[in-house]
mmCIF file of C-alpha atoms in Angstrom:
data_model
loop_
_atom_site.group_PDB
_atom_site.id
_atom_site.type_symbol
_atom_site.label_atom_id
_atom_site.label_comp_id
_atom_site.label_asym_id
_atom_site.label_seq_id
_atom_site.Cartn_x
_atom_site.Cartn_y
_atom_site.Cartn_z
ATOM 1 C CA UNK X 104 -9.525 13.771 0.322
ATOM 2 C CA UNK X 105 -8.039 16.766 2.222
ATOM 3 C CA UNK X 106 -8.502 15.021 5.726
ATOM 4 C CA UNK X 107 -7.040 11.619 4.686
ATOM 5 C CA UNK X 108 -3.555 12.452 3.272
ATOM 6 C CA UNK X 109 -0.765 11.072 6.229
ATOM 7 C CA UNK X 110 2.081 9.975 6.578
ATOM 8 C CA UNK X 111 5.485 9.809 4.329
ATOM 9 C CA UNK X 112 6.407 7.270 1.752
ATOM 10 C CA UNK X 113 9.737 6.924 0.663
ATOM 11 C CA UNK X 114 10.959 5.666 -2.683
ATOM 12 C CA UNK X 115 14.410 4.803 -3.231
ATOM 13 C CA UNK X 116 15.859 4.798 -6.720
ATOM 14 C CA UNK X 117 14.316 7.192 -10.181
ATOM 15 C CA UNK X 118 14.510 4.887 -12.517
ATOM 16 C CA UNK X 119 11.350 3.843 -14.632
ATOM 17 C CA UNK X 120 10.071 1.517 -11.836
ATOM 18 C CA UNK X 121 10.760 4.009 -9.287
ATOM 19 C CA UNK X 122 9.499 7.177 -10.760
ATOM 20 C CA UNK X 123 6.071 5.097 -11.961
ATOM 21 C CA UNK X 124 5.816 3.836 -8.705
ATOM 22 C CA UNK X 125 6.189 7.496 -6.781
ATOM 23 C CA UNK X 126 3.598 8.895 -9.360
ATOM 24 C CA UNK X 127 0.864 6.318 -8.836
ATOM 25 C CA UNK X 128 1.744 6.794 -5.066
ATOM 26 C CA UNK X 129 1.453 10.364 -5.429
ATOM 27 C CA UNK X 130 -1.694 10.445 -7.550
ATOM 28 C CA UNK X 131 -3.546 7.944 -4.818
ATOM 29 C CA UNK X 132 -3.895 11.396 -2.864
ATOM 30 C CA UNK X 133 -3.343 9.600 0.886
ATOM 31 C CA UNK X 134 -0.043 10.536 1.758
ATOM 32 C CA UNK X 135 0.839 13.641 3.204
ATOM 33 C CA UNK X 136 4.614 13.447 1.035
ATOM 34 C CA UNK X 137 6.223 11.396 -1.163
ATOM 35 C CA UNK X 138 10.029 11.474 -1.282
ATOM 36 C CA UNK X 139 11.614 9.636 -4.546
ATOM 37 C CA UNK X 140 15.799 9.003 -4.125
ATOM 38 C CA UNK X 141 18.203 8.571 -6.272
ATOM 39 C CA UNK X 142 21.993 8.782 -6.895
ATOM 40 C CA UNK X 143 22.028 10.844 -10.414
ATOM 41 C CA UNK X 144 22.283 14.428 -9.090
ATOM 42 C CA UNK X 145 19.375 16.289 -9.895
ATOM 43 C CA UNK X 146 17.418 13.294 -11.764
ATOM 44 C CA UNK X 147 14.939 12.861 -8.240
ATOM 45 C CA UNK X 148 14.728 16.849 -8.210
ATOM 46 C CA UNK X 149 13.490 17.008 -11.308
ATOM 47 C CA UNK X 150 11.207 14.357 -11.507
ATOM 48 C CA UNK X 151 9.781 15.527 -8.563
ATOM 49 C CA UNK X 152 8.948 18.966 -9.913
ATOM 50 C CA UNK X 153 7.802 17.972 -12.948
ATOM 51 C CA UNK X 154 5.231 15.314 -10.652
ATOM 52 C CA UNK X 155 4.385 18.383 -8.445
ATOM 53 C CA UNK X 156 3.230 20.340 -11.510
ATOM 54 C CA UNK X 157 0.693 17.990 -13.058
ATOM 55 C CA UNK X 158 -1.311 18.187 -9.400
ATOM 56 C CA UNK X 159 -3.777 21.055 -10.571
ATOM 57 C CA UNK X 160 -4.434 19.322 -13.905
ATOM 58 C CA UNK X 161 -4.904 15.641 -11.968
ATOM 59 C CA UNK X 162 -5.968 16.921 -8.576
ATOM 60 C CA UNK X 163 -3.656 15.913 -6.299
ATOM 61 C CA UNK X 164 -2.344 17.662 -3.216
ATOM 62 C CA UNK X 165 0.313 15.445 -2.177
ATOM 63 C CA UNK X 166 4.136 16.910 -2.263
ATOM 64 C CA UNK X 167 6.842 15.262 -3.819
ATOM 65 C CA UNK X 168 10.083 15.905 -2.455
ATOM 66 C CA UNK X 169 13.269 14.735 -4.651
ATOM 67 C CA UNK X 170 16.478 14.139 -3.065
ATOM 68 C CA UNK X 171 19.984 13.147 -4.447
ATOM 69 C CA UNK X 172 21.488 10.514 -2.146
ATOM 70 C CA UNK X 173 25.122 9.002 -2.250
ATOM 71 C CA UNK X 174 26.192 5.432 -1.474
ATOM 72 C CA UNK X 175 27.742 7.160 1.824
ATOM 73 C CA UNK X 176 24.341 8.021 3.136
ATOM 74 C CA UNK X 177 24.731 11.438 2.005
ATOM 75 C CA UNK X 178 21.029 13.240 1.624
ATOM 76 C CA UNK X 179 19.163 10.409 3.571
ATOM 77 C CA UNK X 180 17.613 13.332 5.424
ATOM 78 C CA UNK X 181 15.429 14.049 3.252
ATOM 79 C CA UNK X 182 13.684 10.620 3.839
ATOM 80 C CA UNK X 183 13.807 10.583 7.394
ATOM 81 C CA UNK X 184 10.613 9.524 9.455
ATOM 82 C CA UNK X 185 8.985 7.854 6.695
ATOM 83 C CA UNK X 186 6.037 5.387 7.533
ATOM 84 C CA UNK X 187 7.097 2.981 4.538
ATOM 85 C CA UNK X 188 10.411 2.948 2.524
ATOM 86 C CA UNK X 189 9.714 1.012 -1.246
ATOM 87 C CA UNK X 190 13.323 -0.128 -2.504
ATOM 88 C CA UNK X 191 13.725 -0.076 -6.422
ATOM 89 C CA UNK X 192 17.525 0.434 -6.044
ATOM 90 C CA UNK X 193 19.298 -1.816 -7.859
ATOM 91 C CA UNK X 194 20.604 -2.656 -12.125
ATOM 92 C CA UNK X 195 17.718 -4.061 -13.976
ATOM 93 C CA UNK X 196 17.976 -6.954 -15.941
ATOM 94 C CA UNK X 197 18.982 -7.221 -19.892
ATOM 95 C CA UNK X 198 18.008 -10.121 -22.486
ATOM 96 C CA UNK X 199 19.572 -13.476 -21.192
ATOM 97 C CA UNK X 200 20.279 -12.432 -17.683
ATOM 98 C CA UNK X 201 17.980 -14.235 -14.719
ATOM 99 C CA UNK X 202 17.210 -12.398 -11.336
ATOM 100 C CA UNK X 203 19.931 -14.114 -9.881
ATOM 101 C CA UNK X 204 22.606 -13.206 -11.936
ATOM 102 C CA UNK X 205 21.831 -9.842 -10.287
ATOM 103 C CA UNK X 206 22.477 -11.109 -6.690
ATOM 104 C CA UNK X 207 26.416 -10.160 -5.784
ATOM 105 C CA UNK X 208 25.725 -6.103 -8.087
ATOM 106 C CA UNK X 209 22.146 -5.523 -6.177
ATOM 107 C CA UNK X 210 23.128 -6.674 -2.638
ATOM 108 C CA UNK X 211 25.756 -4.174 -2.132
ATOM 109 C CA UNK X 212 22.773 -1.388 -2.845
ATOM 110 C CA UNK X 213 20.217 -3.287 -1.197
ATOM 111 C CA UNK X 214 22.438 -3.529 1.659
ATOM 112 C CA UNK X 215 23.449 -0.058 1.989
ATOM 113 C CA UNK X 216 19.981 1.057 1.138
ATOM 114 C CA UNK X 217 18.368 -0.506 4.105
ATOM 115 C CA UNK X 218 21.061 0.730 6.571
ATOM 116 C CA UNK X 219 20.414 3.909 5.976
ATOM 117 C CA UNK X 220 16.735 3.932 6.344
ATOM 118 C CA UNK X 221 17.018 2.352 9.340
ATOM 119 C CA UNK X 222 19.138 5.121 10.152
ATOM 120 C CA UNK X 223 17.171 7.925 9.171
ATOM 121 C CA UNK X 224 13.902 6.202 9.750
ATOM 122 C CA UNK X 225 13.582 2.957 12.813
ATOM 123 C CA UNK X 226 9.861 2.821 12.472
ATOM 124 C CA UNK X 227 9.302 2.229 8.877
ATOM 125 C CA UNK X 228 8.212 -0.667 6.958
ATOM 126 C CA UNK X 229 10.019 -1.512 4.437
ATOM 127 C CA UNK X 230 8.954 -2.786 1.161
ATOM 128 C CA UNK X 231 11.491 -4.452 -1.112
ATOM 129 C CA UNK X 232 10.984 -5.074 -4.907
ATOM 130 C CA UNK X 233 14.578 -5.203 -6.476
ATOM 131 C CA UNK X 234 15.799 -8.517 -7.590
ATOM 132 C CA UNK X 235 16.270 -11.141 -7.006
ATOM 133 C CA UNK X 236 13.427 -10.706 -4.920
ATOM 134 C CA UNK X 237 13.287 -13.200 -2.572
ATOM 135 C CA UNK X 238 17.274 -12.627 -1.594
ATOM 136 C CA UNK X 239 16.994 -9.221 -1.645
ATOM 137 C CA UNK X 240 14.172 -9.246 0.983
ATOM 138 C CA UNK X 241 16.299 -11.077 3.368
ATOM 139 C CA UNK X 242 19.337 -9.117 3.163
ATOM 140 C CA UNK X 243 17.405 -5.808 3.939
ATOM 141 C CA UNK X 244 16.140 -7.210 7.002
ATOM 142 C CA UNK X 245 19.398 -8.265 8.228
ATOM 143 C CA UNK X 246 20.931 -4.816 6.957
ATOM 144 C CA UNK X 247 18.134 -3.071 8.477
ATOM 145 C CA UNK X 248 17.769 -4.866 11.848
ATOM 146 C CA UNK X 249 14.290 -4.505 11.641
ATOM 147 C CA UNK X 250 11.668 -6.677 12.818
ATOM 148 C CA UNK X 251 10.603 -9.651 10.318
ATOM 149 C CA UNK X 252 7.347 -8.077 9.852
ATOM 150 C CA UNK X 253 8.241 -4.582 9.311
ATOM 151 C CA UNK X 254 10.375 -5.861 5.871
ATOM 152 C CA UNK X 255 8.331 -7.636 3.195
ATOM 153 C CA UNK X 256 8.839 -7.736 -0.800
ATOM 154 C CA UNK X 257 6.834 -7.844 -3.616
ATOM 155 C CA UNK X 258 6.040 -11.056 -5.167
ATOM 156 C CA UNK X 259 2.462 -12.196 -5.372
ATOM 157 C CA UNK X 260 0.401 -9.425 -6.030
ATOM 158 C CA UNK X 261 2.824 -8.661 -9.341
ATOM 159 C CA UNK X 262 2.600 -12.439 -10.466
ATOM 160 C CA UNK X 263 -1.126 -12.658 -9.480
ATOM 161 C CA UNK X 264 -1.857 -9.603 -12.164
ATOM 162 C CA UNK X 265 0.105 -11.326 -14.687
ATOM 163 C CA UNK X 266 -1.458 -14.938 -14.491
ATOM 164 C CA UNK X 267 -4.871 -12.870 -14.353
ATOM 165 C CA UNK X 268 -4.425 -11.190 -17.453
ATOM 166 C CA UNK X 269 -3.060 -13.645 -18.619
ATOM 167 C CA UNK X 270 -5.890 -16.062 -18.492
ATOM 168 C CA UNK X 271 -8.708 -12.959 -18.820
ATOM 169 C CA UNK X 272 -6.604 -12.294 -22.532
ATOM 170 C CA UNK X 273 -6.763 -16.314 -23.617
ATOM 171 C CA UNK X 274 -10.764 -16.604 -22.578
ATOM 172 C CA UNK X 275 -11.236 -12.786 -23.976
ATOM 173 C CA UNK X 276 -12.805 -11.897 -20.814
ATOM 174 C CA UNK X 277 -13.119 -8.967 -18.056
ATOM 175 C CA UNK X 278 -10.121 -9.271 -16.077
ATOM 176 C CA UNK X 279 -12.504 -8.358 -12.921
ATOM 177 C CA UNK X 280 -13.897 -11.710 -13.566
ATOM 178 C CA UNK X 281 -10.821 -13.751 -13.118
ATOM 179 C CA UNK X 282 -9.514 -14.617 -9.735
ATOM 180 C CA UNK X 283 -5.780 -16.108 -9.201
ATOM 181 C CA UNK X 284 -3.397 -16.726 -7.006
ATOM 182 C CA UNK X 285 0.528 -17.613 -6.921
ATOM 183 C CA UNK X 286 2.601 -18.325 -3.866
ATOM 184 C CA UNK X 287 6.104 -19.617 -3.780
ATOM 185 C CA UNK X 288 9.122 -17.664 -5.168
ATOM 186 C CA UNK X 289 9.052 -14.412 -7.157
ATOM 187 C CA UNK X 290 10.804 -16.615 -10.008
ATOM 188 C CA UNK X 291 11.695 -20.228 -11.308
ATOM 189 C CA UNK X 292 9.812 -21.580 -7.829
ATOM 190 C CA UNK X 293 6.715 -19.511 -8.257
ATOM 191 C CA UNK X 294 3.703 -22.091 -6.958
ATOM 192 C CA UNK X 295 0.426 -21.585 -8.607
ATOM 193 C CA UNK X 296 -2.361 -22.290 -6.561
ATOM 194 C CA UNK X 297 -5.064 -24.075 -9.166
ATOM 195 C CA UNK X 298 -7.554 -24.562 -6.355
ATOM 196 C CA UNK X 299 -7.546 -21.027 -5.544
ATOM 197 C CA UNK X 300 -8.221 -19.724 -9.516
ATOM 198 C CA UNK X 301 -11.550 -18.771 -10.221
ATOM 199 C CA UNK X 302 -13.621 -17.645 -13.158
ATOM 200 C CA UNK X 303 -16.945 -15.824 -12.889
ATOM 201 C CA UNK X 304 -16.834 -18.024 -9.860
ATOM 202 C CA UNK X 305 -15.894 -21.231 -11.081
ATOM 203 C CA UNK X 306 -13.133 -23.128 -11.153
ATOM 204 C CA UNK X 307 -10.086 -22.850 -13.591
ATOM 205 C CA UNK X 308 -9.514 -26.263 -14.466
ATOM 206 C CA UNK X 309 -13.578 -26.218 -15.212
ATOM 207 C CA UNK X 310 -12.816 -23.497 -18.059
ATOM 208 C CA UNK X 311 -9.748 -24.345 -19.621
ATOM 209 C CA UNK X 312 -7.859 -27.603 -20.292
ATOM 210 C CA UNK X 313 -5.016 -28.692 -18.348
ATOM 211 C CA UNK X 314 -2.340 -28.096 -20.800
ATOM 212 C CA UNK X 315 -3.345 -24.896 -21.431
ATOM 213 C CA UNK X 316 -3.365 -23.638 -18.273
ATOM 214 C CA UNK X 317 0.062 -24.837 -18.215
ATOM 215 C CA UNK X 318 1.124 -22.977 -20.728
ATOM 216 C CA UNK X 319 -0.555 -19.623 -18.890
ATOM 217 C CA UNK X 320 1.073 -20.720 -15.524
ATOM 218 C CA UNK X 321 4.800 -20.750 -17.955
ATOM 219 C CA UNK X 322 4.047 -17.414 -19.738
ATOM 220 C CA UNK X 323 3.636 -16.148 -15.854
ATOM 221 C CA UNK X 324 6.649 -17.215 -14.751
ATOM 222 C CA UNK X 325 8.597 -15.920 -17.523
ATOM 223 C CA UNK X 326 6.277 -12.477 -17.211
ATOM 224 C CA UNK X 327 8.869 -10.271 -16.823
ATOM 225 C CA UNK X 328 11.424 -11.880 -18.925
ATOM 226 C CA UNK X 329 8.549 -12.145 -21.599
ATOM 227 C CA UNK X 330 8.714 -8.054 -21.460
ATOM 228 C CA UNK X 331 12.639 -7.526 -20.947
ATOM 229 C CA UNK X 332 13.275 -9.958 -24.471
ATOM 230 C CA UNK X 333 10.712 -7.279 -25.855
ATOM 231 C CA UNK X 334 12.063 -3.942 -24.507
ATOM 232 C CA UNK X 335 15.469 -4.531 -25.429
ATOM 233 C CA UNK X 336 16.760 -2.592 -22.749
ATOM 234 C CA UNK X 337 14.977 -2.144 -18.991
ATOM 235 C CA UNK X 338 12.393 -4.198 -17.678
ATOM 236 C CA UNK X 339 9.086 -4.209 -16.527
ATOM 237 C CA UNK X 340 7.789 -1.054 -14.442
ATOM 238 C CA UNK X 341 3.884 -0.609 -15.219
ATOM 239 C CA UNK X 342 2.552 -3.559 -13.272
ATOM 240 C CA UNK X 343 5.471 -3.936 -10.888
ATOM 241 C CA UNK X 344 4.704 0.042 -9.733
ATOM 242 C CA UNK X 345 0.877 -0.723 -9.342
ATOM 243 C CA UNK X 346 1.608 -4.089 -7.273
ATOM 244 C CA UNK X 347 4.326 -2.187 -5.322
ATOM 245 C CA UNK X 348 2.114 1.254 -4.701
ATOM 246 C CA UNK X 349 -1.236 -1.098 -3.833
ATOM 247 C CA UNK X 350 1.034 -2.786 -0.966
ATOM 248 C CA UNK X 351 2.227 0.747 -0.001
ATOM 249 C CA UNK X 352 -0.939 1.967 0.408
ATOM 250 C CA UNK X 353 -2.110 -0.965 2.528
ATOM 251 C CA UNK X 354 0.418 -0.014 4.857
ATOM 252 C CA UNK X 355 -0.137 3.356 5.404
ATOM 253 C CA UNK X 356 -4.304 2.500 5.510
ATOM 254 C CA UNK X 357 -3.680 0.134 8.329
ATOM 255 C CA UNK X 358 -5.852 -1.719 5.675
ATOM 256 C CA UNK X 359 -5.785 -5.475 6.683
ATOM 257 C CA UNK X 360 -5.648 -6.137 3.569
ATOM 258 C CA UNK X 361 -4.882 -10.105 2.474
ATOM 259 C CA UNK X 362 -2.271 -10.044 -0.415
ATOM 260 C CA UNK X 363 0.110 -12.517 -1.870
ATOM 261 C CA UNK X 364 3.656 -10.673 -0.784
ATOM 262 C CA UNK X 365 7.337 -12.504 0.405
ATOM 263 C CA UNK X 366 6.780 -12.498 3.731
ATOM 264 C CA UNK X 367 8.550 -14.045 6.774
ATOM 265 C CA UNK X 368 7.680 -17.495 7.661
ATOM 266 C CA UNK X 369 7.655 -19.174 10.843
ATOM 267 C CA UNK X 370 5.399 -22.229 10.812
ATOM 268 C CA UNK X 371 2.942 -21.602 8.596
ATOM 269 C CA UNK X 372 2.671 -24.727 6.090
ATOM 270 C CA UNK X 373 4.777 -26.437 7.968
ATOM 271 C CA UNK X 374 7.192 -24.150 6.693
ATOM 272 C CA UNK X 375 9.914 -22.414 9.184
ATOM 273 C CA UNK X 376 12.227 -19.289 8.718
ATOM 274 C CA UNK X 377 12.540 -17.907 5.031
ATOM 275 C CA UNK X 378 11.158 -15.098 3.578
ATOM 276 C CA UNK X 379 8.444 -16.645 0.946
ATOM 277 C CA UNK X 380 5.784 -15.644 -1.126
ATOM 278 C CA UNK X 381 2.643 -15.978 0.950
ATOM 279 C CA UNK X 382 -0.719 -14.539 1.800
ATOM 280 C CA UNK X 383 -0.639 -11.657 4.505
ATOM 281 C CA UNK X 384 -2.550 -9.184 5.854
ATOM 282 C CA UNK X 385 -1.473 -6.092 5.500
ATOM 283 C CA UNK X 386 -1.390 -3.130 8.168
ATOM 284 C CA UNK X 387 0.580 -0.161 9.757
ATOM 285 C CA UNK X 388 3.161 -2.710 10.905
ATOM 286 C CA UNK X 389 3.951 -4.311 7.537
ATOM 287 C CA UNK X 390 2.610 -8.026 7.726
ATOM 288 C CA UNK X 391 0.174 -8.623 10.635
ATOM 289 C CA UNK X 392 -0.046 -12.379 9.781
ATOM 290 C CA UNK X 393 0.187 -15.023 7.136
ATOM 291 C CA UNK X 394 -2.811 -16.051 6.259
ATOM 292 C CA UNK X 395 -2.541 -19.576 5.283
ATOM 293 C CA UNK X 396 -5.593 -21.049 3.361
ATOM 294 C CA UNK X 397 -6.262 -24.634 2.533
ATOM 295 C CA UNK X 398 -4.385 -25.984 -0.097
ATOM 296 C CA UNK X 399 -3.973 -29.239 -1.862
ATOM 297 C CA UNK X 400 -1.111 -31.877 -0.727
ATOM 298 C CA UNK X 401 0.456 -31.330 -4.434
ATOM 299 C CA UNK X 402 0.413 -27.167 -3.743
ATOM 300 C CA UNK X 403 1.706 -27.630 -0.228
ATOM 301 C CA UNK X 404 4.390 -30.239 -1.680
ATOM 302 C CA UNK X 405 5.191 -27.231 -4.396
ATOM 303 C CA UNK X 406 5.237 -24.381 -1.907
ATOM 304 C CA UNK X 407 7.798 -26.608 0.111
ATOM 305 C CA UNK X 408 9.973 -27.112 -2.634
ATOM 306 C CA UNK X 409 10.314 -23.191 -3.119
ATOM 307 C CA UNK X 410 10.803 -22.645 0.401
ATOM 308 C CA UNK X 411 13.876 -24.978 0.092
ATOM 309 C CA UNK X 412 14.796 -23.132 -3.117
ATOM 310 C CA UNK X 413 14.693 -19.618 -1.658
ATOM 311 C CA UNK X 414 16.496 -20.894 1.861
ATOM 312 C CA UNK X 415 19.545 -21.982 -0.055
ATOM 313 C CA UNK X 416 20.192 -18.887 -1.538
ATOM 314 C CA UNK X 417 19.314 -16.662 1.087
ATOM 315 C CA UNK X 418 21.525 -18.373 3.514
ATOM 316 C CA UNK X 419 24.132 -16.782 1.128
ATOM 317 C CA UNK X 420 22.907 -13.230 1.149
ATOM 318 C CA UNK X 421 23.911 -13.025 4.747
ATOM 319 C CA UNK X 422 27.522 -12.297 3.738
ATOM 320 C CA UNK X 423 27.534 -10.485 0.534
#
């Protein structure tokens, strides 16, 4: 790998998601450095050494840096000139609570967040992933200043996995065999896209009956509440760290890549201005373009309704 590693990736916030998501950056061996944030003194310090120690035994040689920042933008510097920023900042959910109920708490962090990499670091792109997703995407582009393109979130790719295992688990099959896709909202308005869900090449609807793949498309949705009722206390970090480090990587591997992320929309679908969950490709300048495939008048009605959704409530992010 020696040649490949470039570049710095930045992850802000230690918690479970965070630290999970630094590790499997770290362990992917393409990045030059890997800087995890956070603002419990010494917690990123010492997460960091402990990841830097288990490089001989997993053969690694990328360097993770830990830095203790404060809401005032104190020890930013740390993270400055990074080619992609991932933002896990932000309170998790508990039993009961929905990803909006997070809004007014996260946006102040969001907010602050993205001002200060766009301080410390104008070219990166920026990948969000605290919720609510959708809203928080928005707000860091407006904090930030950024182009639309250089600030996307993660959506798709996490829901995607879920609905895939999901379905691989009920037919007792290889996931590798199962192909979905969702678009929409990371949430309540998530769209799933029957026409584009495949097994061992044929279609969904072909394998399972209708009301059972409504039940899978439910148990998706609910994915990460599903594993918040169970833990009791956190939320979900395994899957959300892959989905988040896979887009990550894309980036920095100028890639091309065509993943289902909450990207800005301009036109596509008919749809104009509001971050959504979409196919892009993915590249050195965040989203190179939405890639929008052929879908059915009843997914294009569905995809509508979330953009409508997700434009009412980010219209309010703009002044919290």
């Amino acid at each position: 790998m020696a040649d490949n590693r470039r570049g710095k990736v930045t992850v802000v916030g230690a918690g479970f998601y965070g630290s999970t998501t630094a590790q499997r950056l770290a362990e992917y061996d393409v990045f030059e450095t890997v800087v995890l944030t956070d603002i419990v003194e010494g917690k990123p310090e010492g997460l960091a050494l402990d990841l830097n120690q288990s490089r001989p035994i997993e053969g690694f040689e990328t360097t993770v840096v830990g830095a203790t920042t404060t809401p005032e933008g104190g020890g930013y510097e740390a993270t400055a000139g990074s080619d992609v920023v991932v933002v896990t900042a932000g309170l998790p959910r508990k039993p009961g609570m929905s990803r909006m109920d997070l809004l007014e708490v996260n946006a102040k962090i969001v907010r602050s967040v993205a001002e200060n990499v766009a301080k410390h670091s104008p070219d990166a792109v920026i990948i969000i992933v605290s919720n609510p997703l959708d809203e928080m995407t928005a707000l860091a582009q407006l904090a930030s200043q950024f182009p639309k393109n250089r600030v996307f979130g993660q959506a798709g790719v996490l829901d995607t996995a879920r609905f895939t295992n999901n379905v691989a688990t009920e037919l007792g099959v290889p996931v590798g065999s199962v192909q979905t896709l969702t678009l929409g909202s990371h949430g309540d308005t998530m769209v799933p896209v029957p026409s584009a869900c495949f097994v061992d090449g044929k279609p969904l609807a072909e394998t399972l009956p209708a009301d059972k793949i409504e039940e899978l498309v439910t148990r998706t949705r609910n994915g990460g509440a599903e594993v918040v009722a169970l833990l009791k206390t956190g939320s979900a970090y395994y899957a959300p760290s892959a989905a988040a480090a896979r887009m990550a990587r894309a980036v920095i591997e100028d890639s091309g890549e065509v993943i289902p992320v909450c990207a800005w929309v301009d036109g596509e679908y008919g749809i104009d201005g509001v971050y959504l969950g979409v196919e892009a490709e993915i590249g050195r300048q965040g989203v190179k373009k939405v890639v929008e495939r052929d879908l059915t008048d009843s997914e294009v009605a569905g995809l509508k309704e979330a953009a409508e959704a997700v434009r009412a409530k980010q219209a309010d992010v703009a002044d919290l």
